[in-house]
PDB file of C-alpha atoms in Angstrom:
ATOM      1  CA  MET W   1      -0.019   0.080   0.034  1.00 93.00           C
ATOM      2  CA  THR W   2       1.406   3.405  -1.093  1.00 98.00           C
ATOM      3  CA  VAL W   3       1.726   5.754   2.191  1.00 98.00           C
ATOM      4  CA  ARG W   4       1.899   9.484   1.482  1.00 98.00           C
ATOM      5  CA  LYS W   5       3.831  11.085   4.300  1.00 98.00           C
ATOM      6  CA  ASN W   6       4.134  14.649   5.590  1.00 98.00           C
ATOM      7  CA  GLN W   7       7.170  16.099   3.849  1.00 98.00           C
ATOM      8  CA  ALA W   8       8.443  17.521   7.281  1.00 98.00           C
ATOM      9  CA  ASN W   9       8.863  13.882   8.392  1.00 98.00           C
ATOM     10  CA  LEU W  10      10.833  12.468   5.406  1.00 98.00           C
ATOM     11  CA  THR W  11      14.156  11.065   6.050  1.00 98.00           C
ATOM     12  CA  ALA W  12      17.084  12.389   3.850  1.00 98.00           C
ATOM     13  CA  ALA W  13      17.013   9.027   1.953  1.00 98.00           C
ATOM     14  CA  GLU W  14      13.128   9.446   1.311  1.00 98.00           C
ATOM     15  CA  LYS W  15      13.765  13.010   0.105  1.00 98.00           C
ATOM     16  CA  LYS W  16      16.515  11.955  -2.195  1.00 98.00           C
ATOM     17  CA  ALA W  17      14.463   9.035  -3.566  1.00 98.00           C
ATOM     18  CA  PHE W  18      11.472  11.374  -4.408  1.00 98.00           C
ATOM     19  CA  VAL W  19      13.750  13.863  -6.028  1.00 98.00           C
ATOM     20  CA  ASP W  20      15.445  11.345  -7.980  1.00 98.00           C
ATOM     21  CA  ALA W  21      12.229   9.812  -9.264  1.00 98.00           C
ATOM     22  CA  VAL W  22      10.968  13.039 -10.375  1.00 98.00           C
ATOM     23  CA  LEU W  23      14.090  14.027 -12.249  1.00 98.00           C
ATOM     24  CA  GLU W  24      14.005  10.829 -14.065  1.00 98.00           C
ATOM     25  CA  VAL W  25      10.454  11.200 -14.986  1.00 98.00           C
ATOM     26  CA  LYS W  26      11.386  14.695 -16.265  1.00 98.00           C
ATOM     27  CA  ARG W  27      14.459  13.197 -18.309  1.00 98.00           C
ATOM     28  CA  ARG W  28      12.111  10.705 -20.070  1.00 98.00           C
ATOM     29  CA  GLY W  29       9.785  13.639 -21.089  1.00 98.00           C
ATOM     30  CA  ILE W  30       6.807  12.125 -19.196  1.00 98.00           C
ATOM     31  CA  TYR W  31       6.807  15.043 -16.729  1.00 98.00           C
ATOM     32  CA  ASP W  32       6.355  17.603 -19.498  1.00 98.00           C
ATOM     33  CA  GLU W  33       3.207  15.526 -20.841  1.00 98.00           C
ATOM     34  CA  PHE W  34       1.575  16.216 -17.349  1.00 98.00           C
ATOM     35  CA  VAL W  35       2.420  19.842 -17.547  1.00 98.00           C
ATOM     36  CA  ALA W  36       0.881  20.099 -20.853  1.00 98.00           C
ATOM     37  CA  ALA W  37      -2.247  18.229 -19.801  1.00 98.00           C
ATOM     38  CA  HIS W  38      -2.698  20.692 -16.898  1.00 98.00           C
ATOM     39  CA  ARG W  39      -2.246  23.576 -19.072  1.00 98.00           C
ATOM     40  CA  LEU W  40      -4.847  22.318 -21.506  1.00 98.00           C
ATOM     41  CA  ARG W  41      -7.341  21.504 -18.950  1.00 98.00           C
ATOM     42  CA  PHE W  42      -7.002  24.925 -17.151  1.00 97.00           C
ATOM     43  CA  ALA W  43      -7.503  26.568 -20.496  1.00 97.00           C
ATOM     44  CA  LEU W  44     -10.614  24.720 -21.317  1.00 97.00           C
ATOM     45  CA  ASP W  45     -11.990  25.268 -17.638  1.00 96.00           C
ATOM     46  CA  MET W  46     -11.223  28.975 -18.069  1.00 94.00           C
ATOM     47  CA  ASN W  47     -12.538  29.589 -21.536  1.00 96.00           C
ATOM     48  CA  THR W  48     -15.398  27.176 -22.305  1.00 96.00           C
ATOM     49  CA  GLY W  49     -17.550  27.562 -19.225  1.00 92.00           C
ATOM     50  CA  ILE W  50     -17.585  23.657 -18.647  1.00 95.00           C
ATOM     51  CA  TYR W  51     -15.784  22.998 -15.417  1.00 96.00           C
ATOM     52  CA  VAL W  52     -13.803  19.819 -14.977  1.00 98.00           C
ATOM     53  CA  GLY W  53     -10.398  20.354 -13.397  1.00 97.00           C
ATOM     54  CA  HIS W  54     -11.105  23.811 -11.825  1.00 96.00           C
ATOM     55  CA  PHE W  55     -13.796  26.127 -10.643  1.00 94.00           C
ATOM     56  CA  GLY W  56     -16.400  23.349 -10.144  1.00 96.00           C
ATOM     57  CA  PRO W  57     -17.211  20.215  -8.045  1.00 97.00           C
ATOM     58  CA  SER W  58     -14.764  17.878  -9.866  1.00 98.00           C
ATOM     59  CA  PHE W  59     -11.768  20.057  -8.944  1.00 97.00           C
ATOM     60  CA  LEU W  60     -10.966  17.496  -6.107  1.00 98.00           C
ATOM     61  CA  PRO W  61     -11.525  14.126  -7.954  1.00 98.00           C
ATOM     62  CA  TRP W  62      -9.736  15.399 -10.966  1.00 98.00           C
ATOM     63  CA  HIS W  63      -6.722  16.388  -9.176  1.00 98.00           C
ATOM     64  CA  ARG W  64      -6.919  12.999  -7.206  1.00 98.00           C
ATOM     65  CA  LYS W  65      -6.744  11.121 -10.377  1.00 98.00           C
ATOM     66  CA  TYR W  66      -4.101  13.378 -11.829  1.00 99.00           C
ATOM     67  CA  LEU W  67      -1.972  12.768  -8.847  1.00 99.00           C
ATOM     68  CA  ILE W  68      -2.422   8.993  -8.862  1.00 98.00           C
ATOM     69  CA  ASP W  69      -1.279   8.954 -12.471  1.00 98.00           C
ATOM     70  CA  PHE W  70       1.882  10.911 -11.634  1.00 99.00           C
ATOM     71  CA  GLU W  71       2.502   8.884  -8.659  1.00 99.00           C
ATOM     72  CA  ARG W  72       2.498   5.600 -10.711  1.00 98.00           C
ATOM     73  CA  GLU W  73       5.060   7.130 -13.064  1.00 98.00           C
ATOM     74  CA  LEU W  74       7.294   7.844 -10.038  1.00 98.00           C
ATOM     75  CA  GLN W  75       6.662   4.160  -8.884  1.00 98.00           C
ATOM     76  CA  LYS W  76       7.870   2.928 -12.253  1.00 98.00           C
ATOM     77  CA  ILE W  77      11.269   4.455 -11.285  1.00 98.00           C
ATOM     78  CA  ASN W  78      11.218   3.673  -7.658  1.00 98.00           C
ATOM     79  CA  PRO W  79       8.238   1.395  -6.263  1.00 98.00           C
ATOM     80  CA  GLN W  80       8.956   2.692  -2.811  1.00 98.00           C
ATOM     81  CA  VAL W  81       8.349   6.398  -3.709  1.00 98.00           C
ATOM     82  CA  SER W  82       5.006   8.199  -3.079  1.00 98.00           C
ATOM     83  CA  ILE W  83       3.972  11.962  -3.212  1.00 99.00           C
ATOM     84  CA  PRO W  84       4.615  13.574   0.114  1.00 98.00           C
ATOM     85  CA  TYR W  85       2.226  16.350   1.305  1.00 99.00           C
ATOM     86  CA  TRP W  86       3.023  19.846   2.458  1.00 99.00           C
ATOM     87  CA  ASP W  87       0.942  21.075   5.284  1.00 98.00           C
ATOM     88  CA  TRP W  88       1.190  24.811   4.561  1.00 98.00           C
ATOM     89  CA  THR W  89      -0.697  25.571   7.796  1.00 98.00           C
ATOM     90  CA  ALA W  90       2.381  24.480   9.722  1.00 98.00           C
ATOM     91  CA  ASP W  91       5.397  24.807   7.363  1.00 98.00           C
ATOM     92  CA  ASN W  92       4.403  28.239   6.382  1.00 98.00           C
ATOM     93  CA  THR W  93       7.613  30.321   6.084  1.00 98.00           C
ATOM     94  CA  VAL W  94      10.241  30.643   3.391  1.00 98.00           C
ATOM     95  CA  GLY W  95      12.589  28.719   5.915  1.00 97.00           C
ATOM     96  CA  ALA W  96      10.459  25.672   6.053  1.00 98.00           C
ATOM     97  CA  SER W  97      12.169  22.497   5.355  1.00 96.00           C
ATOM     98  CA  LEU W  98      10.714  21.672   1.921  1.00 98.00           C
ATOM     99  CA  TRP W  99      12.575  24.725   0.574  1.00 98.00           C
ATOM    100  CA  ALA W 100      15.927  23.449   1.634  1.00 98.00           C
ATOM    101  CA  PRO W 101      18.769  22.807  -1.083  1.00 98.00           C
ATOM    102  CA  ASP W 102      18.428  19.106  -0.501  1.00 96.00           C
ATOM    103  CA  PHE W 103      14.825  19.066  -1.413  1.00 98.00           C
ATOM    104  CA  LEU W 104      12.819  21.385  -3.468  1.00 98.00           C
ATOM    105  CA  GLY W 105      15.267  24.532  -3.387  1.00 98.00           C
ATOM    106  CA  GLY W 106      14.240  27.896  -2.183  1.00 98.00           C
ATOM    107  CA  THR W 107      12.880  31.075  -3.429  1.00 98.00           C
ATOM    108  CA  GLY W 108      14.139  32.882  -6.556  1.00 98.00           C
ATOM    109  CA  ARG W 109      16.704  35.523  -6.892  1.00 98.00           C
ATOM    110  CA  PRO W 110      15.524  39.219  -6.844  1.00 96.00           C
ATOM    111  CA  LEU W 111      16.472  39.906 -10.549  1.00 92.00           C
ATOM    112  CA  ASP W 112      14.072  37.445 -12.279  1.00 97.00           C
ATOM    113  CA  ASP W 113      12.739  35.075  -9.560  1.00 98.00           C
ATOM    114  CA  GLN W 114      15.052  32.261 -10.830  1.00 98.00           C
ATOM    115  CA  VAL W 115      15.475  29.356  -8.330  1.00 98.00           C
ATOM    116  CA  MET W 116      19.300  29.089  -7.810  1.00 98.00           C
ATOM    117  CA  ASP W 117      19.640  26.230  -5.423  1.00 98.00           C
ATOM    118  CA  GLY W 118      18.563  22.661  -5.054  1.00 98.00           C
ATOM    119  CA  PRO W 119      17.823  19.904  -7.661  1.00 98.00           C
ATOM    120  CA  PHE W 120      15.489  21.776  -9.706  1.00 98.00           C
ATOM    121  CA  ALA W 121      17.529  24.964 -10.338  1.00 98.00           C
ATOM    122  CA  TYR W 122      18.150  25.558 -14.018  1.00 98.00           C
ATOM    123  CA  ALA W 123      21.784  25.981 -13.144  1.00 95.00           C
ATOM    124  CA  ALA W 124      21.969  22.315 -12.157  1.00 95.00           C
ATOM    125  CA  GLY W 125      21.028  21.318 -15.792  1.00 96.00           C
ATOM    126  CA  ASN W 126      18.226  18.925 -14.932  1.00 96.00           C
ATOM    127  CA  TRP W 127      15.131  21.186 -15.071  1.00 98.00           C
ATOM    128  CA  ASN W 128      14.265  23.221 -18.081  1.00 98.00           C
ATOM    129  CA  ILE W 129      10.883  24.731 -18.493  1.00 98.00           C
ATOM    130  CA  ASN W 130       9.698  23.401 -21.679  1.00 98.00           C
ATOM    131  CA  ILE W 131       5.806  23.913 -21.399  1.00 98.00           C
ATOM    132  CA  GLN W 132       5.652  27.598 -20.877  1.00 96.00           C
ATOM    133  CA  VAL W 133       3.288  30.502 -20.595  1.00 95.00           C
ATOM    134  CA  ASP W 134       6.211  32.948 -20.903  1.00 94.00           C
ATOM    135  CA  SER W 135       9.834  32.751 -22.370  1.00 94.00           C
ATOM    136  CA  ARG W 136      11.499  31.793 -19.093  1.00 95.00           C
ATOM    137  CA  PRO W 137      13.550  28.498 -19.277  1.00 98.00           C
ATOM    138  CA  PHE W 138      14.068  28.273 -15.611  1.00 98.00           C
ATOM    139  CA  LEU W 139      11.985  27.483 -12.409  1.00 98.00           C
ATOM    140  CA  ALA W 140      10.811  30.685 -10.871  1.00 98.00           C
ATOM    141  CA  ARG W 141       9.474  31.416  -7.458  1.00 98.00           C
ATOM    142  CA  ASN W 142       9.051  34.473  -5.188  1.00 98.00           C
ATOM    143  CA  LEU W 143       7.690  33.063  -1.814  1.00 98.00           C
ATOM    144  CA  GLY W 144       5.476  35.403  -0.086  1.00 98.00           C
ATOM    145  CA  TYR W 145       5.811  38.204  -2.727  1.00 96.00           C
ATOM    146  CA  ARG W 146       2.110  38.616  -3.860  1.00 94.00           C
ATOM    147  CA  VAL W 147       0.482  37.534  -0.553  1.00 94.00           C
ATOM    148  CA  PRO W 148       2.515  37.506   2.677  1.00 96.00           C
ATOM    149  CA  THR W 149       0.974  34.535   4.435  1.00 96.00           C
ATOM    150  CA  LEU W 150      -0.392  31.114   3.891  1.00 97.00           C
ATOM    151  CA  PRO W 151      -3.760  29.712   4.984  1.00 96.00           C
ATOM    152  CA  THR W 152      -4.106  29.116   8.596  1.00 95.00           C
ATOM    153  CA  ARG W 153      -5.124  25.912  10.551  1.00 96.00           C
ATOM    154  CA  ALA W 154      -8.122  27.865  11.785  1.00 95.00           C
ATOM    155  CA  GLN W 155      -9.334  28.443   8.030  1.00 94.00           C
ATOM    156  CA  VAL W 156      -8.759  24.706   7.430  1.00 96.00           C
ATOM    157  CA  ASP W 157     -10.733  23.700  10.360  1.00 96.00           C
ATOM    158  CA  ALA W 158     -13.520  26.096   9.535  1.00 94.00           C
ATOM    159  CA  ALA W 159     -13.576  24.389   6.027  1.00 94.00           C
ATOM    160  CA  LEU W 160     -13.737  20.966   7.482  1.00 96.00           C
ATOM    161  CA  ALA W 161     -16.589  21.769   9.537  1.00 96.00           C
ATOM    162  CA  ILE W 162     -18.784  22.571   6.512  1.00 95.00           C
ATOM    163  CA  PRO W 163     -21.154  19.570   6.483  1.00 96.00           C
ATOM    164  CA  TYR W 164     -21.922  19.512   2.631  1.00 95.00           C
ATOM    165  CA  TYR W 165     -19.577  18.884  -0.302  1.00 97.00           C
ATOM    166  CA  ASP W 166     -20.873  21.584  -2.789  1.00 95.00           C
ATOM    167  CA  SER W 167     -24.001  23.397  -3.725  1.00 94.00           C
ATOM    168  CA  ALA W 168     -25.737  25.089  -6.742  1.00 93.00           C
ATOM    169  CA  PRO W 169     -24.690  26.623  -8.964  1.00 92.00           C
ATOM    170  CA  PHE W 170     -21.623  24.427  -8.632  1.00 93.00           C
ATOM    171  CA  ALA W 171     -19.305  26.837  -9.892  1.00 88.00           C
ATOM    172  CA  SER W 172     -17.153  29.925  -8.470  1.00 79.00           C
ATOM    173  CA  GLY W 173     -20.204  31.376  -6.650  1.00 79.00           C
ATOM    174  CA  SER W 174     -21.022  28.049  -4.860  1.00 88.00           C
ATOM    175  CA  ASP W 175     -21.002  27.470  -1.118  1.00 88.00           C
ATOM    176  CA  GLY W 176     -19.711  24.254   0.528  1.00 93.00           C
ATOM    177  CA  PHE W 177     -16.489  22.545   1.451  1.00 95.00           C
ATOM    178  CA  ARG W 178     -15.274  22.102  -2.106  1.00 95.00           C
ATOM    179  CA  SER W 179     -15.376  25.754  -3.070  1.00 94.00           C
ATOM    180  CA  THR W 180     -14.117  26.929   0.189  1.00 94.00           C
ATOM    181  CA  LEU W 181     -11.038  24.728  -0.122  1.00 96.00           C
ATOM    182  CA  GLU W 182     -10.378  25.629  -3.721  1.00 96.00           C
ATOM    183  CA  GLY W 183     -10.650  29.176  -2.914  1.00 91.00           C
ATOM    184  CA  SER W 184     -13.187  30.016  -5.628  1.00 72.00           C
ATOM    185  CA  ASN W 185     -15.245  31.987  -3.225  1.00 64.00           C
ATOM    186  CA  GLY W 186     -12.202  34.047  -2.746  1.00 59.00           C
ATOM    187  CA  TYR W 187      -9.353  33.927  -5.092  1.00 53.00           C
ATOM    188  CA  MET W 188      -6.723  34.750  -2.175  1.00 64.00           C
ATOM    189  CA  SER W 189      -7.859  31.959   0.012  1.00 82.00           C
ATOM    190  CA  MET W 190      -6.965  28.291   0.811  1.00 93.00           C
ATOM    191  CA  HIS W 191      -5.766  26.390  -2.327  1.00 97.00           C
ATOM    192  CA  ASN W 192      -5.512  29.323  -4.565  1.00 95.00           C
ATOM    193  CA  ARG W 193      -3.502  31.432  -2.128  1.00 96.00           C
ATOM    194  CA  VAL W 194      -0.841  28.883  -1.762  1.00 97.00           C
ATOM    195  CA  HIS W 195      -0.413  29.006  -5.594  1.00 97.00           C
ATOM    196  CA  THR W 196      -0.111  32.707  -5.330  1.00 96.00           C
ATOM    197  CA  TRP W 197       2.080  32.610  -2.267  1.00 97.00           C
ATOM    198  CA  VAL W 198       4.744  30.432  -4.272  1.00 98.00           C
ATOM    199  CA  TRP W 199       4.468  32.548  -7.367  1.00 98.00           C
ATOM    200  CA  GLY W 200       6.421  31.876 -10.410  1.00 98.00           C
ATOM    201  CA  GLN W 201       5.160  29.083 -12.651  1.00 98.00           C
ATOM    202  CA  MET W 202       2.754  28.012  -9.636  1.00 98.00           C
ATOM    203  CA  GLU W 203       0.719  31.091 -10.319  1.00 96.00           C
ATOM    204  CA  SER W 204      -0.234  29.986 -13.708  1.00 97.00           C
ATOM    205  CA  SER W 205      -1.766  27.154 -15.879  1.00 98.00           C
ATOM    206  CA  VAL W 206       1.717  25.488 -16.022  1.00 98.00           C
ATOM    207  CA  SER W 207       1.853  25.247 -12.284  1.00 98.00           C
ATOM    208  CA  PRO W 208       3.040  21.505 -12.348  1.00 98.00           C
ATOM    209  CA  ASN W 209       6.372  22.788 -13.660  1.00 98.00           C
ATOM    210  CA  ASP W 210       7.231  23.513 -10.082  1.00 98.00           C
ATOM    211  CA  PRO W 211       7.504  20.124  -8.231  1.00 99.00           C
ATOM    212  CA  VAL W 212       5.857  21.762  -5.114  1.00 99.00           C
ATOM    213  CA  PHE W 213       2.620  21.516  -6.976  1.00 99.00           C
ATOM    214  CA  TRP W 214       2.370  17.736  -6.231  1.00 99.00           C
ATOM    215  CA  LEU W 215       3.050  18.382  -2.534  1.00 99.00           C
ATOM    216  CA  HIS W 216       0.565  21.093  -2.320  1.00 98.00           C
ATOM    217  CA  HIS W 217      -2.243  19.037  -4.145  1.00 99.00           C
ATOM    218  CA  ALA W 218      -1.325  16.036  -1.802  1.00 99.00           C
ATOM    219  CA  PHE W 219      -2.291  18.157   1.000  1.00 98.00           C
ATOM    220  CA  VAL W 220      -5.511  19.472  -0.660  1.00 98.00           C
ATOM    221  CA  ASP W 221      -6.403  15.862  -1.292  1.00 98.00           C
ATOM    222  CA  LYS W 222      -5.635  14.809   2.320  1.00 98.00           C
ATOM    223  CA  LEU W 223      -7.916  17.563   3.499  1.00 98.00           C
ATOM    224  CA  TRP W 224     -10.844  15.977   1.316  1.00 98.00           C
ATOM    225  CA  ALA W 225     -10.202  12.789   2.848  1.00 98.00           C
ATOM    226  CA  ASP W 226     -10.176  14.330   6.368  1.00 98.00           C
ATOM    227  CA  TRP W 227     -13.392  16.006   5.445  1.00 97.00           C
ATOM    228  CA  HIS W 228     -15.142  12.765   4.425  1.00 96.00           C
ATOM    229  CA  ALA W 229     -13.891  11.121   7.719  1.00 97.00           C
ATOM    230  CA  LEU W 230     -15.385  13.944   9.554  1.00 97.00           C
ATOM    231  CA  HIS W 231     -18.798  13.602   7.616  1.00 97.00           C
ATOM    232  CA  PRO W 232     -19.287  10.162   6.996  1.00 92.00           C
ATOM    233  CA  THR W 233     -23.066  10.367   6.313  1.00 89.00           C
ATOM    234  CA  SER W 234     -22.963  13.522   4.155  1.00 91.00           C
ATOM    235  CA  ALA W 235     -23.005  13.238   0.349  1.00 88.00           C
ATOM    236  CA  GLU W 236     -19.460  12.579  -0.643  1.00 91.00           C
ATOM    237  CA  TYR W 237     -19.708  14.291  -3.873  1.00 96.00           C
ATOM    238  CA  LEU W 238     -22.447  16.683  -5.499  1.00 96.00           C
ATOM    239  CA  PRO W 239     -23.961  17.152  -7.924  1.00 97.00           C
ATOM    240  CA  ALA W 240     -25.520  13.634  -8.430  1.00 95.00           C
ATOM    241  CA  ALA W 241     -26.987  13.791 -11.892  1.00 95.00           C
ATOM    242  CA  ALA W 242     -28.137  15.819 -14.779  1.00 93.00           C
ATOM    243  CA  THR W 243     -26.296  19.173 -14.011  1.00 95.00           C
ATOM    244  CA  PRO W 244     -25.203  21.152 -17.054  1.00 95.00           C
ATOM    245  CA  ASP W 245     -21.629  22.365 -17.482  1.00 95.00           C
ATOM    246  CA  VAL W 246     -20.050  20.333 -14.563  1.00 97.00           C
ATOM    247  CA  ILE W 247     -19.228  16.918 -13.865  1.00 97.00           C
ATOM    248  CA  ASP W 248     -21.823  14.688 -12.111  1.00 98.00           C
ATOM    249  CA  LEU W 249     -21.064  11.763  -9.747  1.00 98.00           C
ATOM    250  CA  ASN W 250     -20.895   9.224 -12.367  1.00 98.00           C
ATOM    251  CA  GLU W 251     -19.823  11.348 -15.420  1.00 98.00           C
ATOM    252  CA  THR W 252     -16.629  10.713 -17.052  1.00 98.00           C
ATOM    253  CA  MET W 253     -13.834  13.284 -16.335  1.00 98.00           C
ATOM    254  CA  PRO W 254     -11.883  14.223 -19.390  1.00 98.00           C
ATOM    255  CA  PRO W 255      -9.187  13.377 -20.501  1.00 98.00           C
ATOM    256  CA  TRP W 256      -9.646   9.960 -19.098  1.00 98.00           C
ATOM    257  CA  THR W 257     -12.247   7.668 -20.601  1.00 97.00           C
ATOM    258  CA  ASN W 258     -12.986   5.535 -17.597  1.00 96.00           C
ATOM    259  CA  THR W 259     -12.706   7.676 -14.521  1.00 98.00           C
ATOM    260  CA  THR W 260     -15.621   9.341 -12.727  1.00 98.00           C
ATOM    261  CA  PRO W 261     -15.864  11.184  -9.428  1.00 98.00           C
ATOM    262  CA  GLN W 262     -17.515   8.033  -7.839  1.00 98.00           C
ATOM    263  CA  SER W 263     -14.538   5.816  -9.154  1.00 98.00           C
ATOM    264  CA  VAL W 264     -11.913   7.886  -6.928  1.00 98.00           C
ATOM    265  CA  LEU W 265     -14.072   8.763  -3.899  1.00 97.00           C
ATOM    266  CA  ASP W 266     -12.307   5.977  -1.870  1.00 97.00           C
ATOM    267  CA  HIS W 267      -8.844   6.995  -1.805  1.00 98.00           C
ATOM    268  CA  THR W 268      -7.753   3.965   0.265  1.00 98.00           C
ATOM    269  CA  GLN W 269      -7.907   1.782  -2.731  1.00 98.00           C
ATOM    270  CA  PHE W 270      -4.881   3.842  -3.973  1.00 98.00           C
ATOM    271  CA  TYR W 271      -2.960   5.081  -1.078  1.00 98.00           C
ATOM    272  CA  ILE W 272      -3.300   6.306   2.634  1.00 98.00           C
ATOM    273  CA  TYR W 273      -1.961   9.203   4.501  1.00 98.00           C
ATOM    274  CA  ALA W 274       0.483   9.063   7.465  1.00 97.00           C
TER     275      ALA W 274
END
C-alpha cells in the first residue's frame, strides 16, 4: 500500500528518492506531458464555461486522479516512492524544510525570480521549463511576494466543519467544502492562495512545472479525505446527476475515458495518508 507522508517527516533518503524519481520522469519526457495536460485542462475550464479540473465540483476528484497517475510514473522508477504532502498551515515560512537545497530548493533571486539552489535549479542542468506561458526556461519562485501569508489551521478547520460537499450553481459562486477549499469564493484563500504565495510558474496554468505543485495538491487531497472522515453520512460528492456544464457523480472526467468522481471517492484503494 502506498503511504503518503508529511514532507516534514521524510528522512534524507526518502527526500532523495522522491527527487531522483521526479528528475527521471522529467528526463524521460513524461513530466512535461503532465504539465501540458494541466495547461490544456486549465485553459478549457477557464474559457469554455464547462468546469472539469477547476472552478467546479470535480476539482478534487480530477486532481486526485491526476496525482495518482503521476505517482504511478514515479513508482515505475522507484516502487517505494510516494508523493509527500506539504502542510502549509504548519510549514508556512520561506525557511520551512521543503525549501532546503536538499529537497525543492528555495525562493528565486531578486532579479528574475530564478531558483538558484536545489535539484530543480536551472543551473543544475536537469530542469528546463519546456511547457511555458512565458519565455523563461528556468523554474521561478518568489515566496510570499504577492500574498505574505499562507492559509491558517483555523481556516482549514472552518472548511472541514462545513457539512456538505458543494451546492448550486456548482461553480465559483457556490457554497460548500469544495469551493471553500479550492478558494473559488475568494481567490486569495485556501488552495488558490498557496499557488499565489509561491508565485512563478505556480501562479499559472503550467503550475506543475514546479514540483511543489504535487506536495500542495497532496495536502489538498488529504484535506478532502479528512473532510469525508469527519462527515461520513454526508453526500461524498455533489452534484449527483443531470447538471449542465459540470461533472456529475458518475460522469466521466476528461481526459480519462474510464474515470468518474465516484470511481476515486475512496482514496484508500490507491494510497493512505500518514
